PDB file of C-alpha atoms in Angstrom:
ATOM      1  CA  UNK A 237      75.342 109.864-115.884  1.00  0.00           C
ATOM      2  CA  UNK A 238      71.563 110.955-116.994  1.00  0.00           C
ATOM      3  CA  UNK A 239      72.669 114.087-118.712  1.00  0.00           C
ATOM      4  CA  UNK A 240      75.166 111.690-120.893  1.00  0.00           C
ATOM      5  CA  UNK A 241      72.486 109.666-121.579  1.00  0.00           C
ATOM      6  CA  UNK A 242      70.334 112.679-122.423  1.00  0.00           C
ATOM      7  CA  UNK A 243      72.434 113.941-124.608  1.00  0.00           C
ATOM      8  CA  UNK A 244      73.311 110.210-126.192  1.00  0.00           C
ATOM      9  CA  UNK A 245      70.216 110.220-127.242  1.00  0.00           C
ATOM     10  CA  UNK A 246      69.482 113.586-128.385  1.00  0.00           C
ATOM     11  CA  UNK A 247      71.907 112.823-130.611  1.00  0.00           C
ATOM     12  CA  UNK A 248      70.935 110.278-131.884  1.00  0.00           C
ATOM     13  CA  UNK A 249      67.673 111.749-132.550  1.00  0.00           C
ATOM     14  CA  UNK A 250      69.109 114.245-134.202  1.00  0.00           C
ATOM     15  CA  UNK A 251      71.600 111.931-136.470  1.00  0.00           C
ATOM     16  CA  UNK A 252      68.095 110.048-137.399  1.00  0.00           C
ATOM     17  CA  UNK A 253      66.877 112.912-138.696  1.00  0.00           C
ATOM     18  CA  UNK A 254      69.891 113.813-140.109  1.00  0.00           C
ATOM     19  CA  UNK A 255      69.972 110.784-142.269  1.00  0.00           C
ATOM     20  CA  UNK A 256      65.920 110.800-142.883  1.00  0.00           C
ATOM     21  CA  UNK A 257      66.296 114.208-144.643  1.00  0.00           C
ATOM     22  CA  UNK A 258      69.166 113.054-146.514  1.00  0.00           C
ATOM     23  CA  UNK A 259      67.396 109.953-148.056  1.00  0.00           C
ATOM     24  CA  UNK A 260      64.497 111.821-148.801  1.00  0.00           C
ATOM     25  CA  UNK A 261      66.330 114.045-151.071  1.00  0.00           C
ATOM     26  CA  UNK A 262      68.185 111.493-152.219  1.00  0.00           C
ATOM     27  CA  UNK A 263      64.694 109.635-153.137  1.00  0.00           C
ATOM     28  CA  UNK A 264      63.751 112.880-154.725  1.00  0.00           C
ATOM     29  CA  UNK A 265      66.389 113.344-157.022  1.00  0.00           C
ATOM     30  CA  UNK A 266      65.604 110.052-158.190  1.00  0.00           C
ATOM     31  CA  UNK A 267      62.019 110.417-158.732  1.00  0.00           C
ATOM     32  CA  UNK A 268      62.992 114.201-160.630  1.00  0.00           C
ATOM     33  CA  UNK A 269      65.612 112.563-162.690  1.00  0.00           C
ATOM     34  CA  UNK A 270      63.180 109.475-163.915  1.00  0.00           C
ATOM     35  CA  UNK A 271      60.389 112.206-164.293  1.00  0.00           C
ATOM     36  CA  UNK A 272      62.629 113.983-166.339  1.00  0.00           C
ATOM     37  CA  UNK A 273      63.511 111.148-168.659  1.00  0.00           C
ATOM     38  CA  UNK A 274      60.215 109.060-168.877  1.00  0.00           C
ATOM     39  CA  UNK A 275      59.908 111.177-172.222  1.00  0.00           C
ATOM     40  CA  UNK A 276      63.505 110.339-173.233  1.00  0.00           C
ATOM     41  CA  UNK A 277      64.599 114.009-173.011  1.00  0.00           C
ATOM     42  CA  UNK A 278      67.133 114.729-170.286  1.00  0.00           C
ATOM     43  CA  UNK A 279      66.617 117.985-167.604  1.00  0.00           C
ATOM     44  CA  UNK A 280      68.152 120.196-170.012  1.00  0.00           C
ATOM     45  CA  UNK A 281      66.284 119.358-173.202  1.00  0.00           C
ATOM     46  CA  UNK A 282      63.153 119.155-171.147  1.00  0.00           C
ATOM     47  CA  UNK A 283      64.123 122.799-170.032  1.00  0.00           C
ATOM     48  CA  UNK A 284      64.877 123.873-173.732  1.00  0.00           C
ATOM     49  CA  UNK A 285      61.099 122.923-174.876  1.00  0.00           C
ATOM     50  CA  UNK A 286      60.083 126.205-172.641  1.00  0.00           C
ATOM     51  CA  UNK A 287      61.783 128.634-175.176  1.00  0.00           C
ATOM     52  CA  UNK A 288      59.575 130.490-177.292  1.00  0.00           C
ATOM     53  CA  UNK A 289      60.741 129.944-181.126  1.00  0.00           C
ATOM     54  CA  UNK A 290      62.309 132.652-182.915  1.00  0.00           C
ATOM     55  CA  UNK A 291      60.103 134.970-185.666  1.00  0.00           C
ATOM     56  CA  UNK A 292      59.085 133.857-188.512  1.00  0.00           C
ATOM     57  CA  UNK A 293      60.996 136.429-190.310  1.00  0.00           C
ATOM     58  CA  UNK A 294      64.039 135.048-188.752  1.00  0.00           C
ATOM     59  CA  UNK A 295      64.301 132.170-191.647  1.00  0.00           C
ATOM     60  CA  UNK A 296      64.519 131.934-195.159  1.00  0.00           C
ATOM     61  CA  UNK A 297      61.760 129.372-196.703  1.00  0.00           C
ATOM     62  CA  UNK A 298      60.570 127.428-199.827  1.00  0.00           C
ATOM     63  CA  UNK A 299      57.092 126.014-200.292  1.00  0.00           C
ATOM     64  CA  UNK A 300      56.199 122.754-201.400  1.00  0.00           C
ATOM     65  CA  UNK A 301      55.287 121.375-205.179  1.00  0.00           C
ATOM     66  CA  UNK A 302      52.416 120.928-203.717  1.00  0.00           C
ATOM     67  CA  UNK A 303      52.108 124.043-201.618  1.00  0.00           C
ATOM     68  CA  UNK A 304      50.888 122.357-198.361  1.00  0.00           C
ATOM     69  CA  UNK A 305      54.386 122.776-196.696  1.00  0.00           C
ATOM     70  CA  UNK A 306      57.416 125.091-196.478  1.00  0.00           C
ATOM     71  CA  UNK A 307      60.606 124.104-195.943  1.00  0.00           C
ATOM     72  CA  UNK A 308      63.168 125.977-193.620  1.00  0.00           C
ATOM     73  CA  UNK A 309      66.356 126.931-195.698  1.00  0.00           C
ATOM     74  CA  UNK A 310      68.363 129.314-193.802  1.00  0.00           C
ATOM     75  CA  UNK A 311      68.253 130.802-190.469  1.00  0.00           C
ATOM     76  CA  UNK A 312      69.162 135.141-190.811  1.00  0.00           C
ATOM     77  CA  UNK A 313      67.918 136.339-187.538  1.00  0.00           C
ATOM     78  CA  UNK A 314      70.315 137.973-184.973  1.00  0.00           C
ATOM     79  CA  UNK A 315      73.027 135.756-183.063  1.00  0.00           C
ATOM     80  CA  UNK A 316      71.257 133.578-180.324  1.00  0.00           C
ATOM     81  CA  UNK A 317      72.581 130.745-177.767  1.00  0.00           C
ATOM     82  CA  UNK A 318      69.400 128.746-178.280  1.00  0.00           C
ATOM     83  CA  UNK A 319      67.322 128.519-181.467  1.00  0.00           C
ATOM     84  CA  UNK A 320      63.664 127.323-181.532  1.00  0.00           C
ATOM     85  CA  UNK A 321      62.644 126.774-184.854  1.00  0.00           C
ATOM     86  CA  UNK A 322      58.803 127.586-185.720  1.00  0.00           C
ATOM     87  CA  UNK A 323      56.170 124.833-186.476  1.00  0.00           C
ATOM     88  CA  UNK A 324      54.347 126.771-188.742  1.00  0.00           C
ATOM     89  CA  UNK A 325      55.383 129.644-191.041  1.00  0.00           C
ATOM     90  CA  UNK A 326      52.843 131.934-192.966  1.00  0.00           C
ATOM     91  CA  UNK A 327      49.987 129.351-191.923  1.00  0.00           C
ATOM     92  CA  UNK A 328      51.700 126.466-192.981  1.00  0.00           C
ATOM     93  CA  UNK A 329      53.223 123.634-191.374  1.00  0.00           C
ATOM     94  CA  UNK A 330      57.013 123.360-191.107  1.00  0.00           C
ATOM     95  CA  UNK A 331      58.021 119.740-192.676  1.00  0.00           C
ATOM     96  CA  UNK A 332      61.887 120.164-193.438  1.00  0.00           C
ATOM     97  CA  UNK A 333      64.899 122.042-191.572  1.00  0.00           C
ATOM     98  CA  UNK A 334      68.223 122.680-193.497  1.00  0.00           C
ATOM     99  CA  UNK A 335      70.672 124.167-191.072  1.00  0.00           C
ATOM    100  CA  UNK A 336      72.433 127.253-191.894  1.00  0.00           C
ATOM    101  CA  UNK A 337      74.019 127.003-195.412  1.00  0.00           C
ATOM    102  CA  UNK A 338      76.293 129.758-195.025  1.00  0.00           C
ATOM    103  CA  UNK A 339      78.953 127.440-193.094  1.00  0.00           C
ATOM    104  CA  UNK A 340      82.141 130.054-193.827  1.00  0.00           C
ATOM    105  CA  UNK A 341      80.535 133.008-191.804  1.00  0.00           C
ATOM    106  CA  UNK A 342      79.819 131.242-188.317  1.00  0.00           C
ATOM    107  CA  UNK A 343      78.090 134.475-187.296  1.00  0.00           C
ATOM    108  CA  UNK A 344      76.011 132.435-185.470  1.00  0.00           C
ATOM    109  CA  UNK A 345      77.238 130.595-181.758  1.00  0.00           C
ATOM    110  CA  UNK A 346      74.459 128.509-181.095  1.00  0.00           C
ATOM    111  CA  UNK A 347      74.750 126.167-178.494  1.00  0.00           C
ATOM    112  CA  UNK A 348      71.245 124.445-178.310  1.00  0.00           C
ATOM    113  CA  UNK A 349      68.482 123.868-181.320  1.00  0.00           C
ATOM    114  CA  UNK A 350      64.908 122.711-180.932  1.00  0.00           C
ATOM    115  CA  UNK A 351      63.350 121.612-183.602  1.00  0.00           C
ATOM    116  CA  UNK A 352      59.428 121.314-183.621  1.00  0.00           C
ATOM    117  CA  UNK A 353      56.909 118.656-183.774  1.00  0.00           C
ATOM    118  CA  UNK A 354      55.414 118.050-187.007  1.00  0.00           C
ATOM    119  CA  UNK A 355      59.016 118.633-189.176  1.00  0.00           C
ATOM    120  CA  UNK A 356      59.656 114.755-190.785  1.00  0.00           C
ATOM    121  CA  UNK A 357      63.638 115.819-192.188  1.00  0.00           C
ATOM    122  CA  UNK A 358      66.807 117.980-191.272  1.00  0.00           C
ATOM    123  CA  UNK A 359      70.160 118.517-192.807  1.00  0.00           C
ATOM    124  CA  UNK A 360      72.756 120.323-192.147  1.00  0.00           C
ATOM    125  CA  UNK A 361      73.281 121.321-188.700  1.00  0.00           C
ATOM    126  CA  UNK A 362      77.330 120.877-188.875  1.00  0.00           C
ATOM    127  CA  UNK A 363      77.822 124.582-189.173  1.00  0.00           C
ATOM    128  CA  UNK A 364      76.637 125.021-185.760  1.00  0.00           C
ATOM    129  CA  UNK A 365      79.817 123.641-184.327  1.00  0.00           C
ATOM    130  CA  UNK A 366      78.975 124.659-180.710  1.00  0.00           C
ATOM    131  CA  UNK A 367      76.116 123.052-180.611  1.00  0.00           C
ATOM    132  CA  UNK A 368      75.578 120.780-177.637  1.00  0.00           C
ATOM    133  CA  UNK A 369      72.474 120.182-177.397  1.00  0.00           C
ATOM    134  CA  UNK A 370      69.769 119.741-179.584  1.00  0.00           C
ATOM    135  CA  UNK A 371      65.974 118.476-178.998  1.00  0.00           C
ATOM    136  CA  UNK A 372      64.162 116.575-182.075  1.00  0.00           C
ATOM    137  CA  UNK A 373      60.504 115.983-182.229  1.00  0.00           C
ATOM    138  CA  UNK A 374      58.713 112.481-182.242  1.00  0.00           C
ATOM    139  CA  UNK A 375      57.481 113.154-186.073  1.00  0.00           C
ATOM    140  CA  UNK A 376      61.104 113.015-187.227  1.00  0.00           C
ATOM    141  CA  UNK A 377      61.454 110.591-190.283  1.00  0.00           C
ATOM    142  CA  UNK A 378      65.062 111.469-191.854  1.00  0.00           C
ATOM    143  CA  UNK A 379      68.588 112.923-190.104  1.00  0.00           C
ATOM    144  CA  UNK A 380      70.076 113.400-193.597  1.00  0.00           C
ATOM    145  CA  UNK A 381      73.493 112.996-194.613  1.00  0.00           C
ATOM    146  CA  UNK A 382      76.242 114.882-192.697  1.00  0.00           C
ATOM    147  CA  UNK A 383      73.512 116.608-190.900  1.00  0.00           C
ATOM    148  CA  UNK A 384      75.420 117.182-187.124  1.00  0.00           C
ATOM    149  CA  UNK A 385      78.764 115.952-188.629  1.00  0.00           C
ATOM    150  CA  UNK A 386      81.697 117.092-186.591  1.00  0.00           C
ATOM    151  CA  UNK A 387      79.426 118.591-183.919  1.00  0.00           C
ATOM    152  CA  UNK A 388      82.082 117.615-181.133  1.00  0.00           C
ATOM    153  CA  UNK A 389      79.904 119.199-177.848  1.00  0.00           C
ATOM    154  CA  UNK A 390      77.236 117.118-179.048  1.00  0.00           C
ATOM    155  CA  UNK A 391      76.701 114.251-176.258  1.00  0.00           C
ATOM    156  CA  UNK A 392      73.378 113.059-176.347  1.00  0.00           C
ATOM    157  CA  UNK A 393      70.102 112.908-178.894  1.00  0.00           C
ATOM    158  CA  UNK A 394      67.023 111.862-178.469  1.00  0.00           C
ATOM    159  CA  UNK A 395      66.118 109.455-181.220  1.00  0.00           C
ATOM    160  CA  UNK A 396      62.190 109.463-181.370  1.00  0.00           C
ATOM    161  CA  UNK A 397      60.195 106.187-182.081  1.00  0.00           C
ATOM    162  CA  UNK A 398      58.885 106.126-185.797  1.00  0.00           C
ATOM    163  CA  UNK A 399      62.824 107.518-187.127  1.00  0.00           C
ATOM    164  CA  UNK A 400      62.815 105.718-190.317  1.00  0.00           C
ATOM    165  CA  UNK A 401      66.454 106.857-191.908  1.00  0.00           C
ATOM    166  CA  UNK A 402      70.311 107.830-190.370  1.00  0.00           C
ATOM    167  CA  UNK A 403      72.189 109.350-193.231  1.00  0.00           C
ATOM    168  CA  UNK A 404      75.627 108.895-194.191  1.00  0.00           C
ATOM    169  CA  UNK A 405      78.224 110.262-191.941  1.00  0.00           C
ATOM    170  CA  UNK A 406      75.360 111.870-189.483  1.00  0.00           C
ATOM    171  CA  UNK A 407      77.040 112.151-186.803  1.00  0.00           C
ATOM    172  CA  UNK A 408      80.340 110.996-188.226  1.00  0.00           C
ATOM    173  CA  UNK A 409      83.058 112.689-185.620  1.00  0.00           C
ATOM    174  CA  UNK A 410      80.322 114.034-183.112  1.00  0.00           C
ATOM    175  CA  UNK A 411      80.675 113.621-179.020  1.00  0.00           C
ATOM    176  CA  UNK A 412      77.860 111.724-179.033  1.00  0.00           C
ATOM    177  CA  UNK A 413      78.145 109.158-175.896  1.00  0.00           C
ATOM    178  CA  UNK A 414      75.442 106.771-176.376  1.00  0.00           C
ATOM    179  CA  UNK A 415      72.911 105.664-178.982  1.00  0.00           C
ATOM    180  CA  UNK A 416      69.602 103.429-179.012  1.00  0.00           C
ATOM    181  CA  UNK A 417      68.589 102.605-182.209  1.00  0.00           C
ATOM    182  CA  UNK A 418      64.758 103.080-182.165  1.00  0.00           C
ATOM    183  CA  UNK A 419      62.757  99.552-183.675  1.00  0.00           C
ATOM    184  CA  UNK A 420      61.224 101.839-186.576  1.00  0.00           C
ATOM    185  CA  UNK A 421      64.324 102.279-188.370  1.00  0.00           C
ATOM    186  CA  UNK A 422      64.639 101.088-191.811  1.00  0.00           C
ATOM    187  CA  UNK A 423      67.906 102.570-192.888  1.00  0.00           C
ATOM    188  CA  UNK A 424      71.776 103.419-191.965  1.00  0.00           C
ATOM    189  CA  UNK A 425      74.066 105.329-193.432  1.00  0.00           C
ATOM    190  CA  UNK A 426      77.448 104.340-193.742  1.00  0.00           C
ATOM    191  CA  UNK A 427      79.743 106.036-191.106  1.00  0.00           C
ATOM    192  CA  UNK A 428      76.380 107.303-189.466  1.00  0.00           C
ATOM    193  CA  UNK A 429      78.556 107.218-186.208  1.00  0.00           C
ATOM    194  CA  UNK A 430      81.706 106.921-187.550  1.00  0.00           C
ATOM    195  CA  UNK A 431      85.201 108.507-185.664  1.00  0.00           C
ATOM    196  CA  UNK A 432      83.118 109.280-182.467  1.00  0.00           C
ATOM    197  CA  UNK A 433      85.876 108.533-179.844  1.00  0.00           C
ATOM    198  CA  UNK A 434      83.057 108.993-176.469  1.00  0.00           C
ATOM    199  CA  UNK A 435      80.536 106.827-177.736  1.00  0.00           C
ATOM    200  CA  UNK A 436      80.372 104.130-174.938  1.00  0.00           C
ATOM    201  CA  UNK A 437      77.156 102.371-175.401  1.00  0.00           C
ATOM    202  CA  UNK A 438      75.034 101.213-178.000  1.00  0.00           C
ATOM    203  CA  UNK A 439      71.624 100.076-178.095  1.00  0.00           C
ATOM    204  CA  UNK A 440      70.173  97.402-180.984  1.00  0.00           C
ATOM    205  CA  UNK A 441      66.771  96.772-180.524  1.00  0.00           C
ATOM    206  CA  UNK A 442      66.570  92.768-181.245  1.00  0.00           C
ATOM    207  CA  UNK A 443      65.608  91.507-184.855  1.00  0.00           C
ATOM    208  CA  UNK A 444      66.271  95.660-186.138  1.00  0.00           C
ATOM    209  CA  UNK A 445      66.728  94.996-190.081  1.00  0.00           C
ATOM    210  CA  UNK A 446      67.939  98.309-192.078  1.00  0.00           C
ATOM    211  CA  UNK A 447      69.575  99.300-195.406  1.00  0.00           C
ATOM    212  CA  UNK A 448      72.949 100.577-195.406  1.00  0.00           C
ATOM    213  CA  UNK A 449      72.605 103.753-197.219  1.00  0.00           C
ATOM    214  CA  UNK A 450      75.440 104.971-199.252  1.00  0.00           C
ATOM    215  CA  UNK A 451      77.057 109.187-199.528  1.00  0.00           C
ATOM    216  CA  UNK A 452      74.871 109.663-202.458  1.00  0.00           C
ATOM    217  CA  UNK A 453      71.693 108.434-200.011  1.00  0.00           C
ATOM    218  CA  UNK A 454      70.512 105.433-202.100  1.00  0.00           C
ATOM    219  CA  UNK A 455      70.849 102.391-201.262  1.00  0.00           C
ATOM    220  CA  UNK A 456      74.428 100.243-200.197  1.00  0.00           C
ATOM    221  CA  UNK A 457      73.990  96.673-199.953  1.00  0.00           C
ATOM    222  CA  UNK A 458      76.074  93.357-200.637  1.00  0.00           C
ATOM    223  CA  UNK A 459      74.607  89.470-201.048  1.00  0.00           C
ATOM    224  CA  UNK A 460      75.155  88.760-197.004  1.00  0.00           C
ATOM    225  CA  UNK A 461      74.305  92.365-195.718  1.00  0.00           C
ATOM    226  CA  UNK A 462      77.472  94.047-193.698  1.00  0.00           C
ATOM    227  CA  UNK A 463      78.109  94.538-190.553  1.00  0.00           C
ATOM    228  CA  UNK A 464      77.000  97.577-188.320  1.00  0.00           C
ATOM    229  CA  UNK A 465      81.028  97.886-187.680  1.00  0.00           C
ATOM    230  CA  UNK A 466      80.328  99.943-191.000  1.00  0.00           C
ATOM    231  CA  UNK A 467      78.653 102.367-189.454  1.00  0.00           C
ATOM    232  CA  UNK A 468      79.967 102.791-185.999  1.00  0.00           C
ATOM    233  CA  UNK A 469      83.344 103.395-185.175  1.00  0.00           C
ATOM    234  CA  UNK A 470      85.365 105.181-182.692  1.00  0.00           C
ATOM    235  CA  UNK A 471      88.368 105.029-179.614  1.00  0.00           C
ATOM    236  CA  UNK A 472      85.935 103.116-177.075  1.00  0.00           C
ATOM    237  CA  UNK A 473      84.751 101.162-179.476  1.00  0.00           C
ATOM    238  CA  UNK A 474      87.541  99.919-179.991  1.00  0.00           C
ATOM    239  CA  UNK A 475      88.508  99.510-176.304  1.00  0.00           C
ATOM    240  CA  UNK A 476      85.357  97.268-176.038  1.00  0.00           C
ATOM    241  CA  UNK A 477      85.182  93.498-176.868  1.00  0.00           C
ATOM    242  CA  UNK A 478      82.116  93.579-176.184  1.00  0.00           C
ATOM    243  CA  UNK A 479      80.775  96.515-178.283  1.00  0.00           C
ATOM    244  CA  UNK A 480      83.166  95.126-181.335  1.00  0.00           C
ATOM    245  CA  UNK A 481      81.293  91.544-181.073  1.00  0.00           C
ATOM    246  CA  UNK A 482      77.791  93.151-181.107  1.00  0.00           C
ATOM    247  CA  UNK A 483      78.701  95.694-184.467  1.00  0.00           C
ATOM    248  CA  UNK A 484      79.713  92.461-186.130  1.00  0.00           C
ATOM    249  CA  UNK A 485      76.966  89.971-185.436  1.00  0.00           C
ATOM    250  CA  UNK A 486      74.192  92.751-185.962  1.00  0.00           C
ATOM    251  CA  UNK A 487      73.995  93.117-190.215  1.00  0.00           C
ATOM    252  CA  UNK A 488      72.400  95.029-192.678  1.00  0.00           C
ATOM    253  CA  UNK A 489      69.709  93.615-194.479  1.00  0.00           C
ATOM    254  CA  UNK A 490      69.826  91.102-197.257  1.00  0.00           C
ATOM    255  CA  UNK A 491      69.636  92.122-200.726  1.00  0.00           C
ATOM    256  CA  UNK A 492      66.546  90.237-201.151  1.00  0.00           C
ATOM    257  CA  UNK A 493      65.010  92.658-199.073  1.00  0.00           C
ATOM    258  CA  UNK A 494      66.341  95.738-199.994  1.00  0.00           C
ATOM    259  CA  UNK A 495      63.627  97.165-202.495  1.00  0.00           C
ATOM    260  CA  UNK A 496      60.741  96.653-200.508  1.00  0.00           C
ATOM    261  CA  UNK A 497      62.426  98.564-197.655  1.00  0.00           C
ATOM    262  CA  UNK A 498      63.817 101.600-199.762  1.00  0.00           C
ATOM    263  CA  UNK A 499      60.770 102.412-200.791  1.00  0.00           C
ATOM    264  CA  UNK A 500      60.379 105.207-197.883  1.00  0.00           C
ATOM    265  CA  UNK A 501      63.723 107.208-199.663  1.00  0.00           C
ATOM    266  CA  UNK A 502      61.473 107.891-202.546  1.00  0.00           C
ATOM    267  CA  UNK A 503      59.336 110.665-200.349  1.00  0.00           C
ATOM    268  CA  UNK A 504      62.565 111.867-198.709  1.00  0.00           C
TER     269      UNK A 504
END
């Protein structure tokens, strides 16, 4: 009878520890995965920011009117999974990224794109149509027109604080899953998110007044302001009441407002 006891309770020591260890590490996942997000950059993107950018002689450029910038045009360098763009290029600072123009070759399989802090606008990225996952930097101002457009692998961005403008069609067809409108945005392009079937959950920061922006990028606006159903659409979307209700009570700013808040289009 004491060695069943003995052994009862030896395992039951041993289940307690059992089940210590396994909430521990359950308790650290937790704490990793919040770490890991309290920038707003999942594990992977976090992971991407350790890749050392590419050469400089990797990309074609143009400089500024005023000569203070350049302006990536084209990326020529060898075929790579994941591309870092530079921040600076011949001792100046990196402001624009166009994507690869020549969309007919797709030479190029990238998968994952980081672009670097201190770069304000980028077009273009639809010819990389692998690309799933892409890191953009808290100075970001403008995603232009089209920019990821039919980018299907592409599930989640990171849309810093202090994004002013979402071009037309943007991510128009994309996999993007879920998006959070950042409070600093003043404008939104018509079919920004447009025929993306995953995207599940959408995020309107309360009281967020923007300009619809037309294909041409200027400004799209009627006497009562449209609805955000204008720029989001997609197969859960349209399996959700509740998603439906908030696109259509969430509108675009009056007219009466409109010039004041275009003014930032002027510089991009």
């Amino acid at each position: 009878m004491k060695t069943t006891k003995t052994i009862v309770r030896i395992a039951g020591v041993i289940l307690a520890g059992m089940m210590a260890l396994l909430f521990a590490s359950c308790n650290e996942k937790k704490d990793g995965a919040a770490a890991a997000g309290a920038d707003g950059l999942t594990k992977a993107q976090a992971k991407l920011l350790k890749e050392k950018p590419a050469p400089e002689t990797d990309f074609a450029i143009e400089l500024s009117e005023d000569g203070s910038y350049v302006t990536i045009t084209q990326y020529k360098g060898k075929a790579v999974k994941t591309l870092v763009y530079p921040s600076i290029i011949q001792g100046l600072p990196v402001k624009e990224i166009w994507g690869d123009q020549a969309s007919n070759d797709n030479k190029y399989k990238v998968i994952a794109v980081v672009i670097p802090e201190g770069v304000e606008v980028v077009r273009r990225f639809s010819f990389y149509v692998d690309l799933g996952n892409i890191v953009l930097p808290s100075t970001l101002k403008l995603i232009a027109a089209g920019t990821f457009k039919g980018c299907k692998k592409l599930a989640v961005v990171n849309f810093p604080d202090g994004l002013l403008g979402i071009g037309y069609e943007a991510f128009e067809e994309s996999g993007i899953t879920s998006v959070s409108l950042p409070t600093s945005l003043k404008a939104l392009g018509f079919n920004a998110f447009g025929y993306c079937d995953s995207l599940s959950e959408i995020n309107i920061p309360e009281g967020l007044s923007v300009v619809q922006l037309n294909q041409q990028g200027g400004g799209y606006i009627s006497e009562d302001g449209d609805a955000f159903s204008e720029a989001f659409s997609g197969a859960k979307i349209n399996e959700s009441v509740a998603l439906q209700k908030l696109l259509e009570e969430t509108k675009f700013m009056s007219i009466k407002d409109y010039r004041e808040r275009m003014d930032f289009l002027e510089k991009y």
